[in-house]
Structure formats: C-alpha cells, structure tokens
Amino acid sequence: MKKVFSRPKSLKNTAFHYCGGCGHSIAHRLIAESIDELDIQDRIIGVPPAGCAVIAYNYFDIDMLESPHGRGCAVATGIKRVLPDRVVFSYQGDGDLAAIGTAETFHAANRGENITVIFINNAVYGMTGGQMAPTTLLGQVSTTTPPGRSALLDGHPVHFSEILGQLPGTMYVERCAVNTPANVMKAKKAVKKAFQYQMDNVGFSLIEILSQCPTNWKMSPVEACRWVNEVMMKEYPLGIIKDSKR
Amino acid sequence: MQGNRVIGEAAIRAGCRFYAGYPITPQNELTEYMADNMRRAKGGTFIQAESEIAAINMVLGAAAAGARAMTSSSSPGISLKQEGISSLAADELPAVIVNIMRGGPGLGNILPSQGDYFQATRGGGHGDYRTIVLAPASVQELADLTMDAFDLADRYRNPVLILADGMMGQMMEPVEFSDPSSRQYPECYILKGKGKGKSKFIRGLILDAIRMEEHNWKLYRKYQVITQKEVRFETFWTDDAEILIVAYGTAARIAKGAIKRSREMGIPVGLIRPITLWPFPMEVIRSFAERVENFLVFEMNTGQMVEDVQLALGGIGKVQFYGRPGGVIPTPAELAKVIAYQARKK
Amino acid sequence: MIRKTIFAGFGGQGVLMMGYIYAHTVMNEGYHVTYLPSYGVEVRGGTANCTVAVSDEEIASPIASEPDYLVVMNKPSLYTYQNRVAPQGIIFLNSSIIDTRPTRKDLNIHDVPVGDIAGKLGNPRVQNVVMMGSFIKKTGLITPEAFLKGLKQILGEKKKSAMEINRKAFAAGYELEI
Ligand SMILES: Cc1ncc(C[n+]2csc(CCOP(=O)(O)OP(=O)(O)O)c2C)c(N)n1
Ligand code: SF4
Ligand SMILES: [Mg+2]
C-alpha cells in the first residue's frame, strides 16, 4: 500500500502542544515538508519566537536558536552573516513581528538580508491569552479591547507585509492561509519558494500565514476556519504582494 | 592609538569576526573603526544595526553560529542591550560587550563617568546571572583586556563586559598588541545546521521549575569557578601603606597621581585597583584589612563599588568614600587633599 | 617631570593635528604621553581643542586642569583657557588674528604671527606647523629633527609632496626671534 500521509522527516516524533485546530500545527508541518522536499534538513537553522511557537525546537528536527521576543530577524541576521551558505529562517507571530519586533523586521528587510521569515498572523497575542495584536481587526474583541478594537483608541490593523513590500530590499512577500486544504497547498508552495529563493541568493522573503486561533477567538476549529475566509481575508487579502523574480 | 580604536584593533586581532553596533558618543570611533577594518579581516562582518537591541541580538545569532562576536555602546545603549545580554548568559553563549560609560542617569551627558558599576557587576539584565567585567585603566590595558575578554568568553561560554569610560575611549597612548592565543571553542556548541548528526537547539526557556532550577545552579557553579580563578587586581605602593585607596579605571589613574603627591608629603598611602569588577577581589581587600585600618574608596559616581568594599571587609576597618559623578573628572591634587584630610583625622 | 599642553582654536585650523603630531613625536622620543581630544557636542559649533600630557613616568590624568602651556589659535579659546594656565605658564598666541592680550599678568606671552608667515609661504593651511616650530623651540623638550621625523611619519607616503612646504613652515616658526 502506498503511504500517502506520514510525518515529515524534519519533524520530531513529538505531539504538538498547540490547541486543536490551531494554525501553528499546520504551518509547522508545511515548513517541515518544504525542508524535506528541498533536502536541506542538514543545513537549515530556524529561529523560533516568544509566542505560542516558543518551543518549536521541540518539534522541528533541525538546529534552532531561540530569540528574545521580537528579535528574530536580528538573530537570524547574525546567523546568516556568519554562515551564508546555510538556510536561515525566523518564525514569528504578529505581536512578535509587527509590534515589539517592528524595527528588527523592517530593517532586516531593508538591508535585504538573505533570510526567510514565516509570519503567523492570528490577529491576537496567543500565548499571553488573547490580547490585542497589531493585526487585530477593527471591532474584534480581545482581552485588552473588550468592547472591540476601536480605531480611535487602539489604532488600525497593521498590514505589515504590504509595508515590507514597499522596500527595495524585500524580494518576495506573499500572504497565504491554512484554513482549507487548497490554501494549505498554496501556502506550502510559497514557503518552499521562499526557501528556494534564499538558496538562490535572491534576498529577503516573508510569507505571511493567516492562522486560526480557535482558543482566543473563542470559536470551534471549524468556525475559526470559516472566520478566516469570511472576515480576516477581507482585511488581509491573500496573494503575492511582491515577487521581484517574476 | 586612540582607546576606542585600540579596542577594535585588539578585537580583530583576537579573531573577532562579527561586530554590530549603533552610534553613540563617546564610543563612535570604535564603531567606525570596525566599519573600516572588519571587512579587512577574512570573513568579517560589520553591521550598523537599527538599534542597540538589534545589535546585541545579531551578536547572539553570530555567537551561536560560531563567530567571535562583539558589540559596543555607551551607558544608555547598554541599558537597551540588557535583554540580549541576559539571553546570552542563559544560552551560555560567548560574546564581548564594550561599555564606554558616560554621565547618567537618563541621557545624562557624554563625559567620562563610572555610573554603571551596579548594572555591570550585578548581571545588568533580568534573571540570576553574572557577566565577567573587566576594567582597563590605560590604553595598553584596553588592548590586552579586549583580547583576554574573547578568551574568557569562550572559556566560560558567558558574556564578558569591558567597562571603560569616555576618557579611556577618547585618549591616545602608545600601545603594543600581543599575539592572540588560538581559539579553543568546542564545535559541539556551534549551530551550523544538523548535518548528519542530531539536531540541537539553544534556548533559555525552561518551563519546568525543577529543570530551570538545575540550570540556575549549573550557572551558579560556573560563576563560582570564575570567582575562584579569574580575579585580577593591581596593587600600588601598598607595602607600608596606612591608608588604602580602592579605585578602578580612570579613577585609579587619578588615584596614582594623588598617591605620588601624598607620598611626597610623607603620607603612607597605597592603591588596590580591581581589574575584574566581577569577580571582585574580595579576599585581597579583606587580607589587607589585617594590617590596614583605613580604606578610601574613590569612584566617579556617588558610591557603588564602595558597597563591595564594605562587603569584603565585613565590618572590620574604616571605609570612607570620595566620589565625583556626572562627568566631572577630579584632579590628582583634589584627591590628594582628601587623602591629607583622612590622614589628619586618623 | 610632567608637562601638559592645551591646543585650542577653530575647527579647520589644524588644532587636533598639532596635538597629535606633538604627542606622536614625544612618544617616539620615549616619553609617556597621553592625547585627549575634545569630542561630541563640545566640538559642534566650530571649536576644537586637545590636551597632550608628557612625562617621564606614568601619567595619572590626561586632563590638564592647570596646563603648563596653552596654544591658542583664536580669540574665544584665549578667553576660555587663559585662567586655567598654571602660574608662570606660557601662552603661544596666534597674533595674526588675536588682537587682545590676556588679562593675567603672571603669564609669559609668546606672539606667533602664524597667518602672516604662512601667507608669505603661500599656503595658509600650514599655520599650525608654523606654530609648532615656535612651540618646539621654546619648550625645548624635543629636537626639531625629532619633530620633523614624526611629522613625516604621520603625513606618510601619500602626502610626501606636502612634506616640503611643512618643513619650510616649521623652519619659519622655529627661526622666529623669541
Ligand atoms: C520582552 C517581552 N515582553 C513580553 C513578553 C511576553 N510575550 C510572550 S509571547 C507574547 C505575544 C505573542 O503573540 P504573537 O507574537 O502574536 O504570537 P502568538 O502567540 O499569537 O503566536 C508576549 C507579549 C516576552 N516574552 N518578552
Ligand atoms: S492559543 Fe491560539 S495560537 Fe496559541 S496554540 Fe492555542 S490556538 Fe494556537
Ligand atoms: Mg499572534
């Protein structure tokens, strides 16, 4: 019998601690599959964030270096400059990347660091219990915006991928989702392409992944997937934001 | 050569191949020296980072990837680096951090000061850790201690701080560079991609209390070894001294000048100069107390190291303090007057 | 023996260079030496100064609270530093542009018309070296040959052609009646 579903080589045989229906699990899986398919497990180095994915090093069977909250792009820069022939990626949440780590992310992109950033946008601070993230939608209820996010008081949802797309140092940015099998396939293609670009020395790439957080959204996994489609994608449309090789 | 540039040259000679920094006076010449010269070194990387926070985190990445790495700043910037320094200590990664101190708190000014002693010697950031702190008092020592800093960082897999001030950084003195030792850093601690072996990770997050405690005790035991093995100090005219000054860095230089004047007036005074501020030469100071009763701690702040001297003496002897904070540089003559006053009182 | 000198003037008058060459040459002669330039906001707004300390033993402080010598290239610097000079100290004064005298009476004032001399030599940029000629003669710590050797090292290969005019400037300052 042909095996159609198996654990990617680049994932350890450890059960994820993520909540049921969490987008992180899917994102991990498609990153691991991309690593396997490109055959770079031996020479990739990952930088997990502070956030729900903080112990990603327990899951990925690759070398990893923990980063302080938000500094993933600076840490990845340090590694990549010392080891330019390795593939280096940071894995960051929306709070990590687009709030506390804004400067590090922006300037790594602006320098055109040849690294890949996986940006998990779940519109909340997952790990700390569902506070407002920079990406939280207007009207969205979070523990720090109990009446819903107000533009007046709390500012607007940040479109970080679009901002980075403006920079000449950025080579490839795409927004994907992991809420349907078709979107997962597309997301994986994007991640793989981003790694491939890095291997070809193209430059800075970032893949944003709209990622369901049923726990903090207070929804069932199925509802969460639907919410990504019906609400989140209206604010954050999927697609290629910049691809300088195209 | 100018002090700031000497640090850069010594670092490159010691095999530093990664430098990231952010401009701040009075250490800019060091950043600029690295910009000019790091690329000269094979495989060397210089990055002007977007902030001190970014710089220290780049150093974190570079250190994990196996490079001898350094960053430098002055007081306000060092505050911003503390998160990263704490991470380096937690991860047991080697790195050299240079603080060319200026007057504070806050933005303060850009003049020489010793206000960051507490921050430097107590770890500086959050959590239960220490950094080795080296306090040079001449341009020659800036060169020597910078080279040693990289060896110490590797040996103990711990961040090492060079604590100097604006005067050390700005002034020029003759200098000779010694030959660097060859690097001894075990491959097994370097992240390079797993290759054919097992994957590894470097992290500070340990959620389980018992395991975190174990990690803390492990670090503690390392710090104990450092405390036993790495204390450095200089003594000056101590043999017949009845008053002992304790001072480091620029203040120690001034103290030497003051001691010469005092000796001419027949006052038997000497100097203990801690070269490592952490580990602090506790036992040396204590052993002097068997013979000498009067200690005068002299710092360019309102009194920080004086607490360590009191701790070392444990209640025996008399400890006086003289300090000038805020970027004021006292003269040897001024300190000599203080010494004369102490001598009369005694 | 310890001798401290403050060099001060406008940025662009080669003030830091004077101190630097001096420090370099006395170092060649085996003295202990420290050179401390002004830095940061102090040098914004167009003034520059540096302090050189020379001694036959270890130097405690590179700062000069009471300099033995003061070399001033412009008027504001004279006002700033004249009261710091040690009793009976010497002021070397750029008399081409400084038309006032120090108020203190105990000082030894030495006028050097560096602008006029450099002008005659056809190169206003060597004013600082003219001053050094006079300074080296009056202070007598090192020989003119030692100074010129140090100057040559600092100018280096690249500025070989500049050495000739600098040598003339130095000689003009050195030969001045004092
Ligand atoms: C300096 C610092 N501030 C705050 C925190 C606490 N913290 C940990 S994760 C996190 C937010 C995580 O949110 P996000 O980046 O969106 O990741 P998610 O958990 O949603 O995947 C915060 C605030 C920290 N670890 N460090
Ligand atoms: S809190 Fe949200 S993001 Fe975090 S693991 Fe649970 S579902 Fe995933
Ligand atoms: Mg999030």
mmCIF file of N, CA, C and O in Angstrom, chain B residues 46-82:
data_model
loop_
_atom_site.group_PDB
_atom_site.id
_atom_site.type_symbol
_atom_site.label_atom_id
_atom_site.label_comp_id
_atom_site.label_asym_id
_atom_site.label_seq_id
_atom_site.Cartn_x
_atom_site.Cartn_y
_atom_site.Cartn_z
ATOM 1 N N PHE B 46 30.570 43.503 9.461
ATOM 2 C CA PHE B 46 30.211 44.700 10.222
ATOM 3 C C PHE B 46 28.775 45.055 9.872
ATOM 4 O O PHE B 46 28.417 45.095 8.700
ATOM 5 N N ILE B 47 27.951 45.315 10.868
ATOM 6 C CA ILE B 47 26.601 45.812 10.597
ATOM 7 C C ILE B 47 26.331 47.015 11.485
ATOM 8 O O ILE B 47 26.494 46.949 12.707
ATOM 9 N N GLN B 48 25.932 48.126 10.870
ATOM 10 C CA GLN B 48 25.369 49.208 11.673
ATOM 11 C C GLN B 48 23.910 48.845 11.889
ATOM 12 O O GLN B 48 23.089 48.912 10.975
ATOM 13 N N ALA B 49 23.595 48.469 13.102
ATOM 14 C CA ALA B 49 22.254 47.976 13.406
ATOM 15 C C ALA B 49 21.284 49.141 13.561
ATOM 16 O O ALA B 49 21.696 50.287 13.695
ATOM 17 N N GLU B 50 19.995 48.832 13.555
ATOM 18 C CA GLU B 50 18.977 49.877 13.682
ATOM 19 C C GLU B 50 18.809 50.311 15.139
ATOM 20 O O GLU B 50 18.174 51.333 15.411
ATOM 21 N N SER B 51 19.330 49.551 16.073
ATOM 22 C CA SER B 51 19.251 49.922 17.484
ATOM 23 C C SER B 51 20.232 49.047 18.247
ATOM 24 O O SER B 51 20.747 48.065 17.728
ATOM 25 N N GLU B 52 20.462 49.408 19.485
ATOM 26 C CA GLU B 52 21.318 48.584 20.330
ATOM 27 C C GLU B 52 20.685 47.217 20.564
ATOM 28 O O GLU B 52 21.369 46.216 20.721
ATOM 29 N N ILE B 53 19.358 47.203 20.604
ATOM 30 C CA ILE B 53 18.657 45.937 20.819
ATOM 31 C C ILE B 53 18.930 45.002 19.656
ATOM 32 O O ILE B 53 19.254 43.827 19.836
ATOM 33 N N ALA B 54 18.809 45.539 18.457
ATOM 34 C CA ALA B 54 19.083 44.714 17.275
ATOM 35 C C ALA B 54 20.533 44.254 17.285
ATOM 36 O O ALA B 54 20.833 43.091 17.009
ATOM 37 N N ALA B 55 21.441 45.162 17.635
ATOM 38 C CA ALA B 55 22.871 44.828 17.588
ATOM 39 C C ALA B 55 23.191 43.643 18.502
ATOM 40 O O ALA B 55 23.861 42.702 18.092
ATOM 41 N N ILE B 56 22.693 43.677 19.730
ATOM 42 C CA ILE B 56 23.054 42.600 20.662
ATOM 43 C C ILE B 56 22.412 41.280 20.202
ATOM 44 O O ILE B 56 22.984 40.211 20.370
ATOM 45 N N ASN B 57 21.246 41.376 19.576
ATOM 46 C CA ASN B 57 20.606 40.146 19.102
ATOM 47 C C ASN B 57 21.283 39.584 17.864
ATOM 48 O O ASN B 57 21.290 38.376 17.646
ATOM 49 N N MET B 58 21.864 40.454 17.051
ATOM 50 C CA MET B 58 22.688 39.971 15.941
ATOM 51 C C MET B 58 23.907 39.245 16.496
ATOM 52 O O MET B 58 24.308 38.191 15.998
ATOM 53 N N VAL B 59 24.476 39.815 17.548
ATOM 54 C CA VAL B 59 25.623 39.176 18.198
ATOM 55 C C VAL B 59 25.221 37.803 18.748
ATOM 56 O O VAL B 59 25.975 36.835 18.642
ATOM 57 N N LEU B 60 24.026 37.731 19.299
ATOM 58 C CA LEU B 60 23.514 36.446 19.800
ATOM 59 C C LEU B 60 23.500 35.408 18.675
ATOM 60 O O LEU B 60 23.971 34.282 18.849
ATOM 61 N N GLY B 61 22.963 35.799 17.527
ATOM 62 C CA GLY B 61 22.919 34.876 16.393
ATOM 63 C C GLY B 61 24.312 34.503 15.925
ATOM 64 O O GLY B 61 24.613 33.325 15.688
ATOM 65 N N ALA B 62 25.183 35.492 15.811
ATOM 66 C CA ALA B 62 26.536 35.241 15.313
ATOM 67 C C ALA B 62 27.311 34.349 16.271
ATOM 68 O O ALA B 62 28.053 33.453 15.840
ATOM 69 N N ALA B 63 27.131 34.570 17.570
ATOM 70 C CA ALA B 63 27.842 33.759 18.558
ATOM 71 C C ALA B 63 27.380 32.305 18.481
ATOM 72 O O ALA B 63 28.187 31.384 18.520
ATOM 73 N N ALA B 64 26.071 32.120 18.328
ATOM 74 C CA ALA B 64 25.547 30.758 18.225
ATOM 75 C C ALA B 64 26.056 30.088 16.959
ATOM 76 O O ALA B 64 26.276 28.874 16.926
ATOM 77 N N ALA B 65 26.253 30.884 15.916
ATOM 78 C CA ALA B 65 26.733 30.331 14.651
ATOM 79 C C ALA B 65 28.251 30.155 14.649
ATOM 80 O O ALA B 65 28.823 29.787 13.632
ATOM 81 N N GLY B 66 28.895 30.445 15.773
ATOM 82 C CA GLY B 66 30.302 30.084 15.929
ATOM 83 C C GLY B 66 31.303 31.198 15.725
ATOM 84 O O GLY B 66 32.502 30.945 15.710
ATOM 85 N N ALA B 67 30.850 32.446 15.577
ATOM 86 C CA ALA B 67 31.810 33.528 15.377
ATOM 87 C C ALA B 67 32.194 34.156 16.708
ATOM 88 O O ALA B 67 31.383 34.198 17.637
ATOM 89 N N ARG B 68 33.434 34.653 16.789
ATOM 90 C CA ARG B 68 33.764 35.553 17.893
ATOM 91 C C ARG B 68 33.071 36.864 17.592
ATOM 92 O O ARG B 68 33.309 37.475 16.553
ATOM 93 N N ALA B 69 32.177 37.287 18.484
ATOM 94 C CA ALA B 69 31.304 38.411 18.170
ATOM 95 C C ALA B 69 31.367 39.469 19.252
ATOM 96 O O ALA B 69 31.572 39.172 20.429
ATOM 97 N N MET B 70 31.184 40.723 18.825
ATOM 98 C CA MET B 70 31.287 41.837 19.761
ATOM 99 C C MET B 70 30.284 42.933 19.415
ATOM 100 O O MET B 70 29.927 43.105 18.248
ATOM 101 N N THR B 71 29.838 43.643 20.427
ATOM 102 C CA THR B 71 29.096 44.869 20.209
ATOM 103 C C THR B 71 29.610 45.888 21.216
ATOM 104 O O THR B 71 30.242 45.529 22.205
ATOM 105 N N SER B 72 29.371 47.161 20.930
ATOM 106 C CA SER B 72 29.824 48.188 21.864
ATOM 107 C C SER B 72 28.801 49.300 21.926
ATOM 108 O O SER B 72 28.011 49.484 20.997
ATOM 109 N N SER B 73 28.817 50.030 23.029
ATOM 110 C CA SER B 73 27.905 51.146 23.180
ATOM 111 C C SER B 73 28.362 51.984 24.364
ATOM 112 O O SER B 73 29.447 51.765 24.911
ATOM 113 N N SER B 74 27.533 52.942 24.731
ATOM 114 C CA SER B 74 27.765 53.698 25.942
ATOM 115 C C SER B 74 26.485 53.625 26.764
ATOM 116 O O SER B 74 25.423 53.288 26.240
ATOM 117 N N SER B 75 26.572 54.021 27.998
ATOM 118 C CA SER B 75 25.548 53.766 29.013
ATOM 119 C C SER B 75 24.087 53.597 28.558
ATOM 120 O O SER B 75 23.495 52.536 28.785
ATOM 121 N N PRO B 76 23.447 54.595 27.916
ATOM 122 C CA PRO B 76 22.040 54.398 27.565
ATOM 123 C C PRO B 76 21.842 53.200 26.630
ATOM 124 O O PRO B 76 20.860 52.449 26.757
ATOM 125 N N GLY B 77 22.762 53.021 25.723
ATOM 126 C CA GLY B 77 22.668 51.894 24.791
ATOM 127 C C GLY B 77 22.887 50.559 25.475
ATOM 128 O O GLY B 77 22.310 49.542 25.089
ATOM 129 N N ILE B 78 23.717 50.560 26.506
ATOM 130 C CA ILE B 78 23.961 49.320 27.240
ATOM 131 C C ILE B 78 22.690 48.904 27.980
ATOM 132 O O ILE B 78 22.374 47.724 28.093
ATOM 133 N N SER B 79 21.932 49.897 28.460
ATOM 134 C CA SER B 79 20.650 49.555 29.088
ATOM 135 C C SER B 79 19.776 48.795 28.104
ATOM 136 O O SER B 79 19.135 47.809 28.453
ATOM 137 N N LEU B 80 19.743 49.258 26.858
ATOM 138 C CA LEU B 80 18.900 48.585 25.862
ATOM 139 C C LEU B 80 19.403 47.181 25.536
ATOM 140 O O LEU B 80 18.638 46.325 25.110
ATOM 141 N N LYS B 81 20.656 46.939 25.715
ATOM 142 C CA LYS B 81 21.205 45.628 25.372
ATOM 143 C C LYS B 81 20.952 44.573 26.446
ATOM 144 O O LYS B 81 21.252 43.402 26.242
ATOM 145 N N GLN B 82 20.436 44.982 27.593
ATOM 146 C CA GLN B 82 20.404 44.046 28.716
ATOM 147 C C GLN B 82 19.583 42.789 28.432
ATOM 148 O O GLN B 82 19.942 41.698 28.847
#
